[in-house]
Short mmCIF file of C-alpha atoms and ligand atoms in Angstrom, two decimals:
data_model
loop_
_atom_site.label_atom_id
_atom_site.label_comp_id
_atom_site.label_asym_id
_atom_site.label_seq_id
_atom_site.Cartn_x
_atom_site.Cartn_y
_atom_site.Cartn_z
CA MET A 279 144.85 196.17 212.56
CA ASN A 280 141.92 197.15 214.75
CA GLY A 281 143.99 198.48 217.68
CA GLN A 282 142.98 197.81 221.27
CA LEU A 283 139.20 197.58 221.38
CA PHE A 284 138.83 195.00 224.14
CA ASN A 285 140.39 194.36 227.54
CA ASN A 286 141.27 190.92 226.30
CA GLU A 287 141.97 190.66 222.57
CA ASN A 288 142.13 186.89 222.87
CA GLN A 289 138.56 185.57 222.85
CA LEU A 290 137.12 182.15 222.26
CA MET A 291 133.40 181.92 221.65
CA ILE A 292 131.62 178.60 222.18
CA LEU A 293 128.29 178.66 220.44
CA PHE A 294 125.67 176.07 221.41
CA GLY A 295 122.85 175.81 218.87
CA GLY A 296 125.19 176.23 215.91
CA THR A 297 122.73 174.85 213.37
CA GLY A 298 119.69 176.73 214.67
CA ASP A 299 117.74 179.57 213.22
CA LEU A 300 119.21 182.25 215.47
CA THR A 301 122.76 181.32 214.51
CA PHE A 302 121.94 181.31 210.80
CA ARG A 303 119.88 184.46 210.65
CA LYS A 304 121.47 186.66 213.28
CA LEU A 305 124.71 185.48 214.89
CA LEU A 306 126.85 184.45 211.93
CA PRO A 307 125.84 187.51 209.88
CA ALA A 308 126.60 189.72 212.91
CA LEU A 309 130.02 188.11 213.40
CA TYR A 310 130.76 188.50 209.70
CA ASN A 311 129.78 192.19 209.87
CA LEU A 312 132.20 192.61 212.78
CA GLN A 313 134.92 190.91 210.75
CA LYS A 314 134.22 193.13 207.78
CA THR A 315 134.48 196.30 209.90
CA ASP A 316 137.57 195.06 211.79
CA ARG A 317 135.79 194.97 215.10
CA LEU A 318 136.42 191.40 216.18
CA PRO A 319 139.02 190.82 218.88
CA THR A 320 142.45 190.40 217.31
CA ARG A 321 142.66 186.77 218.37
CA PHE A 322 139.11 185.58 217.93
CA ARG A 323 137.81 182.08 217.25
CA VAL A 324 134.35 180.61 217.44
CA LEU A 325 133.66 176.95 218.08
CA ILE A 326 130.26 176.14 216.63
CA ILE A 327 128.54 173.28 218.41
CA GLY A 328 125.86 171.30 216.60
CA ARG A 329 124.54 167.78 216.28
CA ARG A 330 124.64 167.60 212.50
CA PRO A 331 127.62 165.92 210.86
CA TYR A 332 129.35 168.93 209.32
CA THR A 333 133.09 169.36 208.99
CA SER A 334 134.40 172.88 209.41
CA GLU A 335 134.76 173.06 205.59
CA SER A 336 131.21 171.92 204.85
CA TYR A 337 129.92 174.28 207.53
CA HIS A 338 131.75 177.18 205.89
CA GLU A 339 130.08 176.31 202.60
CA GLN A 340 126.66 176.29 204.23
CA MET A 341 127.37 179.44 206.22
CA ARG A 342 128.01 181.45 203.09
CA SER A 343 124.35 181.49 202.05
CA TRP A 344 123.17 182.49 205.55
CA ILE A 345 125.59 185.39 205.56
CA GLU A 346 124.71 186.34 201.99
CA GLY A 347 121.02 186.40 202.89
CA ASN A 348 121.26 188.22 206.21
CA ALA A 349 124.42 190.30 206.68
CA ARG A 350 124.35 194.06 206.01
CA PHE A 351 127.56 193.75 203.96
CA ARG A 352 127.99 191.79 200.79
CA ILE A 353 130.49 188.97 201.02
CA ASP A 354 133.92 189.93 199.81
CA GLU A 355 136.18 186.95 199.36
CA GLU A 356 139.09 188.24 201.36
CA SER A 357 137.02 189.05 204.45
CA TYR A 358 135.06 185.84 204.10
CA GLN A 359 138.24 183.81 203.94
CA ARG A 360 139.60 185.52 207.04
CA PHE A 361 136.29 184.91 208.78
CA CYS A 362 136.25 181.20 207.87
CA GLU A 363 139.69 180.80 209.43
CA LYS A 364 138.09 181.77 212.75
CA VAL A 365 135.08 179.46 212.53
CA GLU A 366 135.46 175.84 213.58
CA TYR A 367 132.69 173.27 213.73
CA PHE A 368 132.49 170.78 216.62
CA GLN A 369 129.96 167.98 216.36
CA MET A 370 128.33 167.24 219.68
CA ASP A 371 124.91 166.58 221.18
CA PHE A 372 124.76 168.86 224.20
CA ASN A 373 122.22 166.55 225.84
CA VAL A 374 124.76 163.74 226.06
CA PRO A 375 127.11 164.25 229.03
CA ASP A 376 129.90 162.20 227.40
CA GLY A 377 130.37 164.93 224.82
CA TYR A 378 131.72 167.46 227.32
CA GLY A 379 135.07 165.66 227.88
CA PRO A 380 136.06 165.92 224.20
CA LEU A 381 134.80 169.50 224.21
CA ARG A 382 137.13 170.31 227.11
CA GLU A 383 140.02 168.69 225.24
CA ARG A 384 139.29 170.76 222.14
CA LEU A 385 139.09 173.98 224.14
CA ASN A 386 142.37 173.14 225.87
CA THR A 387 144.01 172.70 222.49
CA LEU A 388 142.64 175.98 221.20
CA ASP A 389 143.48 177.83 224.41
CA PRO A 390 146.27 175.84 226.11
CA ASP A 391 147.32 178.48 228.65
CA ARG A 392 143.69 179.46 229.40
CA SER A 393 144.46 183.07 228.55
CA ALA A 394 141.42 183.56 226.29
CA GLN A 395 138.20 185.09 227.49
CA ARG A 396 135.71 182.31 226.83
CA VAL A 397 132.32 183.50 225.72
CA TYR A 398 129.62 180.83 225.95
CA TYR A 399 126.55 181.60 223.87
CA PHE A 400 123.44 179.48 224.52
CA ALA A 401 121.48 179.91 221.26
CA VAL A 402 119.14 177.14 222.35
CA SER A 403 115.77 176.89 224.06
CA PRO A 404 115.81 177.99 227.74
CA ALA A 405 114.76 174.43 228.64
CA SER A 406 118.34 173.38 227.77
CA PHE A 407 120.18 176.13 229.68
CA VAL A 408 120.42 174.14 232.91
CA VAL A 409 121.62 170.90 231.29
CA ILE A 410 124.38 172.66 229.39
CA ALA A 411 125.50 174.77 232.35
CA GLN A 412 125.60 171.80 234.70
CA ASP A 413 127.48 169.58 232.25
CA LEU A 414 129.98 172.34 231.56
CA ALA A 415 130.57 172.59 235.29
CA LYS A 416 130.92 168.80 235.68
CA ALA A 417 133.52 168.82 232.91
CA GLY A 418 135.47 171.44 234.86
CA LEU A 419 134.61 174.13 232.34
CA ALA A 420 133.36 177.57 233.30
CA THR A 421 132.78 177.12 237.02
CA GLN A 422 132.92 180.66 238.38
CA ASN A 423 135.93 181.47 236.23
CA PRO A 424 136.17 185.27 236.31
CA GLN A 425 137.22 185.33 232.63
CA ASP A 426 134.23 183.42 231.27
CA LEU A 427 131.11 185.12 230.00
CA ILE A 428 127.81 183.60 229.12
CA ILE A 429 125.23 185.11 226.78
CA ILE A 430 121.64 183.89 226.91
CA GLU A 431 118.52 184.84 225.02
CA LYS A 432 115.14 185.89 226.34
CA PRO A 433 112.70 184.54 227.51
CA PHE A 434 115.13 183.06 230.12
CA GLY A 435 112.36 180.62 231.19
CA ASP A 436 108.60 180.09 230.83
CA ASP A 437 107.50 181.84 233.98
CA LEU A 438 108.87 183.26 237.22
CA GLN A 439 109.57 179.86 238.69
CA THR A 440 111.42 178.33 235.75
CA ALA A 441 113.29 181.58 235.14
CA SER A 442 114.39 181.62 238.80
CA GLU A 443 115.49 177.99 238.66
CA ILE A 444 117.54 178.63 235.53
CA ASN A 445 119.05 181.74 237.02
CA GLU A 446 120.08 179.94 240.18
CA VAL A 447 122.03 177.31 238.23
CA LEU A 448 123.62 179.87 235.91
CA GLU A 449 124.72 181.99 238.86
CA THR A 450 126.39 178.94 240.41
CA VAL A 451 128.31 178.04 237.27
CA PHE A 452 129.18 181.56 236.06
CA VAL A 453 130.12 184.73 237.92
CA PRO A 454 126.71 186.48 238.20
CA SER A 455 127.96 189.76 236.72
CA ASN A 456 129.31 187.81 233.71
CA ILE A 457 125.83 186.63 232.66
CA TYR A 458 124.71 188.69 229.67
CA ARG A 459 120.96 188.50 229.06
CA ILE A 460 119.86 189.56 225.62
CA ASP A 461 116.78 191.60 224.91
CA HIS A 462 117.64 192.56 221.37
CA TYR A 463 115.22 195.53 221.38
CA LEU A 464 117.62 197.32 223.72
CA ALA A 465 120.22 197.30 220.96
CA LYS A 466 118.00 198.79 218.26
CA GLU A 467 119.31 202.15 217.10
CA MET A 468 116.18 204.15 217.93
CA VAL A 469 115.58 202.42 221.24
CA GLN A 470 119.11 203.45 222.15
CA ASN A 471 118.16 206.91 220.99
CA VAL A 472 115.33 207.32 223.51
CA LEU A 473 117.72 208.41 226.25
CA ALA A 474 119.59 210.77 223.91
CA ILE A 475 116.35 212.39 222.75
CA ARG A 476 115.17 212.79 226.34
CA PHE A 477 118.38 213.93 228.00
CA ALA A 478 120.29 215.71 225.24
CA ASN A 479 117.47 218.18 224.51
CA VAL A 480 116.39 220.68 227.12
CA ILE A 481 113.15 221.20 225.25
CA PHE A 482 112.17 217.61 225.91
CA GLU A 483 113.87 216.99 229.22
CA GLY A 484 111.97 219.85 230.83
CA ILE A 485 108.52 218.72 229.76
CA TRP A 486 108.94 214.97 230.09
CA ASN A 487 106.47 214.60 232.93
CA ARG A 488 102.82 214.42 233.97
CA ASP A 489 102.37 218.20 233.77
CA TYR A 490 102.90 218.20 230.01
CA ILE A 491 102.42 214.68 228.72
CA ASP A 492 98.89 213.49 228.06
CA ASN A 493 99.67 209.88 227.19
CA ILE A 494 102.40 207.55 225.99
CA GLN A 495 101.96 204.81 223.40
CA ILE A 496 104.30 201.98 222.50
CA SER A 497 103.33 199.85 219.52
CA ALA A 498 105.10 196.87 217.97
CA ALA A 499 103.21 195.45 215.01
CA GLU A 500 104.50 192.59 212.88
CA THR A 501 103.22 191.22 209.61
CA VAL A 502 104.72 187.78 210.24
CA GLY A 503 102.69 185.07 211.93
CA VAL A 504 104.20 182.38 214.13
CA GLU A 505 105.99 180.80 211.15
CA THR A 506 107.73 177.61 212.29
CA ARG A 507 107.59 178.46 215.99
CA GLY A 508 104.10 177.16 216.81
CA ASN A 509 105.47 174.83 219.44
CA TYR A 510 107.09 177.58 221.44
CA TYR A 511 104.53 180.28 220.72
CA ASP A 512 101.41 178.32 221.60
CA HIS A 513 102.40 178.06 225.25
CA THR A 514 103.85 181.57 225.27
CA GLY A 515 101.58 184.10 223.54
CA ALA A 516 102.09 187.78 222.81
CA ILE A 517 102.13 188.92 226.44
CA LYS A 518 105.06 186.69 227.41
CA ASP A 519 106.74 186.86 224.01
CA MET A 520 106.75 190.63 223.53
CA VAL A 521 105.30 192.50 226.53
CA GLN A 522 107.27 190.76 229.31
CA ASN A 523 110.51 191.85 227.70
CA HIS A 524 110.67 194.17 224.67
CA LEU A 525 107.75 196.47 225.41
CA LEU A 526 108.46 196.79 229.11
CA GLN A 527 112.11 197.53 228.33
CA ILE A 528 111.08 200.35 226.00
CA LEU A 529 108.59 201.60 228.56
CA SER A 530 111.34 201.77 231.18
CA LEU A 531 113.60 203.88 228.95
CA VAL A 532 110.75 206.26 228.18
CA THR A 533 109.64 206.72 231.79
CA MET A 534 112.72 206.23 233.99
CA GLU A 535 114.62 208.93 235.83
CA LYS A 536 117.97 210.06 234.45
CA PRO A 537 120.60 207.48 235.42
CA LEU A 538 123.31 208.70 237.79
CA ASP A 539 125.91 208.05 235.09
CA GLU A 540 126.32 206.05 231.88
CA SER A 541 127.41 202.82 233.55
CA ALA A 542 125.44 199.63 232.99
CA ARG A 543 124.72 199.48 236.72
CA SER A 544 123.19 202.96 236.85
CA ILE A 545 121.09 202.40 233.73
CA HIS A 546 119.79 199.06 235.06
CA ASP A 547 119.04 200.62 238.46
CA ALA A 548 117.04 203.44 236.85
CA GLN A 549 115.15 200.97 234.65
CA TYR A 550 114.44 198.66 237.55
CA ALA A 551 113.20 201.52 239.75
CA VAL A 552 110.50 202.44 237.26
CA LEU A 553 109.61 198.87 236.24
CA ALA A 554 108.91 198.06 239.87
CA LYS A 555 106.25 200.79 239.73
CA VAL A 556 104.40 199.63 236.60
CA ARG A 557 100.72 198.95 237.37
CA PHE A 558 97.86 197.51 235.37
CA PRO A 559 94.27 198.57 236.13
CA GLN A 560 92.79 196.73 239.07
CA GLY A 561 89.48 194.92 239.45
CA GLU A 562 86.82 195.19 236.79
CA GLU A 563 88.67 197.98 235.01
CA LEU A 564 91.16 195.41 233.77
CA GLY A 565 88.40 193.79 231.70
CA SER A 566 88.15 196.93 229.59
CA SER A 567 91.82 197.92 229.69
CA LEU A 568 93.32 194.75 228.30
CA VAL A 569 92.42 193.49 224.84
CA VAL A 570 93.77 190.16 223.66
CA GLY A 571 93.21 188.73 220.22
CA GLN A 572 94.12 185.89 217.90
CA TYR A 573 94.53 186.11 214.13
CA THR A 574 92.26 184.32 211.80
CA VAL A 575 91.63 184.41 208.05
CA ALA A 576 88.41 184.32 206.11
CA ARG A 577 90.01 182.22 203.39
CA GLU A 578 92.75 179.77 204.31
CA SER A 579 95.72 179.16 202.04
CA GLU A 580 99.16 177.59 202.47
CA GLU A 581 100.80 180.98 203.20
CA ASN A 582 97.92 182.56 205.00
CA ARG A 583 96.44 180.46 207.76
CA SER A 584 94.44 181.17 210.88
CA TYR A 585 96.58 180.89 213.96
CA ARG A 586 94.77 177.72 215.01
CA HIS A 587 95.76 176.06 211.75
CA GLU A 588 99.43 176.94 211.99
CA GLU A 589 101.90 174.06 212.36
CA LYS A 590 102.24 172.72 215.90
CA VAL A 591 99.44 174.93 217.23
CA ASP A 592 96.49 173.44 219.11
CA SER A 593 93.38 173.59 216.92
CA GLN A 594 91.39 174.94 219.91
CA SER A 595 94.17 177.24 221.08
CA MET A 596 93.22 180.26 223.17
CA THR A 597 96.72 181.75 222.96
CA GLU A 598 96.80 185.46 222.18
CA THR A 599 98.75 186.72 219.16
CA TYR A 600 97.75 190.31 219.92
CA ALA A 601 97.63 192.30 223.14
CA ALA A 602 96.80 195.92 223.90
CA LEU A 603 97.00 197.12 227.47
CA LYS A 604 96.69 200.29 229.45
CA LEU A 605 99.33 200.76 232.13
CA GLU A 606 100.52 203.36 234.54
CA VAL A 607 103.79 203.97 236.33
CA ASP A 608 103.28 204.99 239.89
CA THR A 609 106.08 207.57 240.12
CA PRO A 610 105.91 211.30 240.89
CA ARG A 611 106.96 212.00 237.28
CA PHE A 612 104.24 210.01 235.55
CA LYS A 613 101.48 209.18 238.01
CA ASP A 614 98.07 209.09 236.24
CA VAL A 615 99.55 209.38 232.74
CA PRO A 616 98.10 206.49 230.71
CA ILE A 617 100.62 204.33 228.92
CA TYR A 618 99.07 202.28 226.13
CA ILE A 619 101.08 199.41 224.75
CA ARG A 620 100.16 197.02 221.96
CA THR A 621 101.72 194.28 219.92
CA GLY A 622 100.38 191.88 217.36
CA LYS A 623 101.31 189.36 214.72
CA ARG A 624 99.80 189.37 211.22
CA MET A 625 99.06 193.07 211.35
CA HIS A 626 98.68 195.12 208.19
CA LYS A 627 102.21 196.51 208.44
CA ARG A 628 105.42 196.05 210.36
CA SER A 629 105.98 199.02 212.58
CA THR A 630 107.47 199.72 215.99
CA GLU A 631 106.89 203.22 217.29
CA ILE A 632 106.86 205.23 220.48
CA ALA A 633 104.39 208.13 220.53
CA ILE A 634 104.44 210.84 223.16
CA THR A 635 101.31 212.97 223.02
CA PHE A 636 101.53 216.26 224.88
CA LYS A 637 98.62 218.07 226.51
CA LYS A 638 96.54 220.48 224.48
CA SER A 639 97.15 224.22 224.62
CA PHE A 640 94.46 226.83 224.42
CA TYR A 641 95.44 230.02 222.60
CA HIS A 642 93.60 232.93 221.03
CA GLY A 643 90.25 231.42 221.78
CA GLU A 644 91.18 228.20 220.07
CA GLN A 645 91.97 224.72 221.29
CA ALA A 646 95.19 223.61 219.61
CA LYS A 647 95.85 220.03 218.55
CA ASN A 648 98.13 217.99 220.78
CA ASP A 649 101.82 218.17 219.99
CA VAL A 650 103.08 214.69 219.18
CA LEU A 651 106.60 213.32 219.26
CA LEU A 652 106.90 210.06 217.41
CA ILE A 653 110.04 207.94 217.63
CA LYS A 654 110.07 205.53 214.72
CA VAL A 655 112.00 202.42 215.71
CA GLN A 656 111.47 200.18 212.69
CA PRO A 657 111.36 199.50 209.82
CA ASP A 658 112.01 203.21 209.23
CA GLU A 659 114.12 204.96 211.82
CA GLY A 660 113.51 208.57 212.62
CA VAL A 661 111.80 211.22 214.70
CA TYR A 662 108.62 213.03 213.75
CA PHE A 663 107.28 216.02 215.63
CA ARG A 664 103.85 217.60 215.17
CA PHE A 665 103.21 221.08 216.49
CA ASN A 666 101.00 224.14 215.88
CA ILE A 667 101.59 227.42 214.07
CA LYS A 668 99.40 230.24 212.83
CA LYS A 669 97.85 229.61 209.46
CA PRO A 670 99.26 232.09 206.94
CA GLY A 671 96.88 234.91 206.01
CA GLN A 672 94.78 237.69 207.49
CA GLU A 673 92.42 235.56 209.51
CA TYR A 674 93.71 234.13 212.73
CA SER A 675 93.58 230.39 213.08
CA LEU A 676 95.94 227.59 214.00
CA GLN A 677 97.27 224.85 211.85
CA SER A 678 99.07 221.71 212.69
CA VAL A 679 102.44 221.15 210.97
CA PHE A 680 105.29 218.71 211.41
CA MET A 681 109.01 218.17 211.21
CA ASP A 682 110.12 214.76 210.13
CA PHE A 683 113.67 213.48 210.45
CA CYS A 684 114.15 210.21 208.62
CA GLN A 685 117.40 208.72 209.78
CA SER A 686 117.20 205.54 207.73
CA CYS A 687 116.45 207.47 204.52
CA ILE A 688 120.12 208.45 204.48
CA TYR A 689 122.07 205.72 202.74
CA GLU A 690 125.21 206.15 204.87
CA ASN A 691 123.17 205.75 208.04
CA ARG A 692 121.71 202.50 206.81
CA ILE A 693 125.12 201.15 205.97
CA ASN A 694 126.82 202.44 209.12
CA THR A 695 124.19 201.33 211.59
CA PRO A 696 125.12 197.99 213.09
CA GLU A 697 122.29 195.55 213.46
CA ALA A 698 121.13 194.71 216.97
CA TYR A 699 123.10 191.45 217.26
CA GLU A 700 126.26 193.00 215.90
CA ARG A 701 126.06 195.67 218.55
CA LEU A 702 125.30 193.11 221.25
CA LEU A 703 128.15 190.77 220.40
CA PHE A 704 130.60 193.65 220.21
CA ALA A 705 129.39 194.91 223.60
CA ALA A 706 129.77 191.44 225.15
CA PHE A 707 133.33 191.10 223.81
CA ALA A 708 134.01 194.53 225.32
CA GLU A 709 132.41 193.43 228.64
CA ASP A 710 129.87 196.23 228.46
CA SER A 711 126.59 194.95 229.86
CA SER A 712 124.62 198.19 229.50
CA LEU A 713 122.82 196.89 226.39
CA PHE A 714 121.80 193.73 228.21
CA THR A 715 119.21 193.27 230.87
CA SER A 716 119.68 192.31 234.50
CA TRP A 717 118.18 189.46 236.48
CA ASP A 718 116.39 191.94 238.77
CA ILE A 719 114.58 193.38 235.77
CA ALA A 720 113.74 190.00 234.24
CA LYS A 721 112.45 188.77 237.60
CA ASN A 722 110.39 191.88 238.20
CA ASN A 723 108.83 191.58 234.74
CA TRP A 724 107.99 187.92 235.22
CA GLN A 725 106.28 188.79 238.49
CA PHE A 726 104.31 191.50 236.72
CA ILE A 727 103.18 189.06 234.02
CA GLU A 728 102.22 186.44 236.60
CA ASP A 729 100.08 188.95 238.47
CA LEU A 730 98.45 189.98 235.20
CA ASN A 731 97.81 186.38 234.12
CA ARG A 732 96.24 185.60 237.47
CA GLU A 733 93.85 188.53 237.18
CA MET A 734 92.84 187.96 233.54
CA PRO A 735 90.35 185.10 234.08
CA ARG A 736 89.01 186.75 237.24
CA GLN A 737 88.16 189.90 235.35
CA ASN A 738 86.72 188.00 232.44
CA VAL A 739 89.22 189.16 229.83
CA GLN A 740 87.94 187.83 226.47
CA LEU A 741 89.91 186.59 223.48
CA TYR A 742 88.82 188.39 220.30
CA PHE A 743 89.48 187.07 216.82
CA TYR A 744 90.87 189.53 214.27
CA GLU A 745 91.39 189.28 210.55
CA SER A 746 95.01 188.81 209.43
CA PHE A 747 96.73 191.80 207.80
CA ASP A 748 94.29 194.22 209.36
CA ASP A 749 94.27 196.53 212.36
CA GLY A 750 93.78 194.04 215.19
CA PRO A 751 90.67 193.77 217.36
CA VAL A 752 88.38 196.78 217.16
CA GLN A 753 88.12 196.61 220.97
CA ALA A 754 91.67 198.02 221.19
CA ARG A 755 90.50 201.10 219.36
CA GLU A 756 87.43 201.36 221.58
CA MET A 757 89.60 201.13 224.67
CA LEU A 758 91.25 204.44 223.76
CA GLU A 759 88.02 206.02 222.54
CA ARG A 760 86.51 205.46 225.97
CA ASP A 761 89.39 207.56 227.33
CA GLY A 762 88.77 210.25 224.69
CA ARG A 763 91.97 209.31 222.85
CA GLU A 764 93.14 207.45 219.76
CA TRP A 765 96.13 205.42 218.69
CA VAL A 766 98.70 207.69 217.05
CA GLU A 767 98.99 206.41 213.48
CA GLU A 768 98.78 207.62 209.89
CA LYS A 769 95.04 208.22 209.96
CA VAL A 770 95.40 210.44 212.99
CA LEU A 771 98.51 212.27 211.90
CA GLY A 772 97.03 213.16 208.55
CA ASP A 773 97.86 212.77 204.87
CA ASP A 774 101.31 214.37 205.06
CA PHE A 775 102.59 211.80 207.49
CA GLN A 776 105.08 209.40 205.92
CA ALA A 777 104.95 206.09 207.75
C1 BG6 B 79 111.26 188.03 219.40
C2 BG6 B 79 109.94 187.34 219.50
O1 BG6 B 79 111.81 188.26 220.66
O2 BG6 B 79 111.09 189.28 218.73
C3 BG6 B 79 109.32 187.15 218.13
O3 BG6 B 79 110.12 186.08 220.13
C4 BG6 B 79 109.25 188.47 217.40
O4 BG6 B 79 108.04 186.56 218.22
C5 BG6 B 79 110.60 189.16 217.41
O5 BG6 B 79 108.85 188.21 216.07
C6 BG6 B 79 110.51 190.55 216.84
O6 BG6 B 79 111.80 191.07 216.67
P1 BG6 B 79 112.09 192.17 215.56
O7 BG6 B 79 113.50 192.56 215.81
O8 BG6 B 79 111.87 191.53 214.22
O9 BG6 B 79 111.11 193.27 215.81
#
């Protein structure tokens, strides 16, 4: 039906964490979307591993509501039925080594001649990666089998050391190039689009450098708080949760050199080359170039609590839920161009954007406003460009106008755009690792975060409290004002700007 989309059309996915949040909200809906669009391998099955006592039938019943609530397509009975035929539940506690023998037996029954590509997905906390990998190996499963893939989720560890330990074990059990590390921001439509916008337009490619760009901003604001993840978040914080991975990945796409070709290897090499050159301000300057904050509320309620009163969060916690930081990449292309990044929970709106502000021109005795290119990543997807023209009329003066392309306003685009996990699973089945991140990059970014964390107390970086559903700490605004700049947002772009 779907023709040859994959090298191996016979694929068996083994999903650890089958009753967890990620599986419910992202993975099953993504697999269903692939089923619905005929983009699953022809012979595809998924073995869902969980501790709870489901049968495959009762799991299918449960799964329906997760798919209904989260998939981009409505359930149609025929597709759902065909999907259910591919989903089998296997009850097992992955912490108990005895469970791996029966798992091997089940896999041998499903794939007796071992011709399937087995795709292991660890949708569990990184603390369990090593246990599962080692027990799979002991059971004679996976060990360096060239057909087997493994997909893991960021953060791949808690710090450089744990991440390295995990990586070492995974690289013993699986072929290193078959380890697919997810950073789901890389699969977002408009993040993907950064390279197209840069390299498919001579008008941008030619000016994408320190001679023309004044500053770069990357913002990822969320309205959600830590929800049920207090346990994880309280020893993680915004810098490790969002900067270490998502924001640095975006930064690399915005600032890297053009990859030699479109292969995963070349893209990763170009990303790595620039990430190795990312610098934060040294010495005392760090104190004023890094703003960390924590959300609080004037009036507590069940739905709206201060971070310190969230479930499983320490009541004296000093963990940051907001971070704004000035960076630089030490490359000939971008040296001395400030790169401001920020992310926060419980902000007044959800919005991820990349803003490129160009240098000011001077024409006809008048200082023009900066041209601004804004790539809107989410929730709206699109590209906005502000530039200058002559004001109509006899008198000569400039006015600032804009072009605004809203990709997600077009219904067909919304329906035809696969969600990040759909794109990622499809890419993994097709053995295309370009949307995933490499160990070199993850390691480099952990090292960067460790260096930053070491410097923070030395340079007296303070934690500021900010009101939920507002703009974040005022100090982040002041940080840019000191540089004679401002965050690119509605207020700055003017009344015509549609956020
Ligand atoms: C995750 C973080 O990686 O990304 C979460 O752990 C964050 O804290 C999430 O909420 C944001 O993803 P998205 O796709 O909703 O922007």
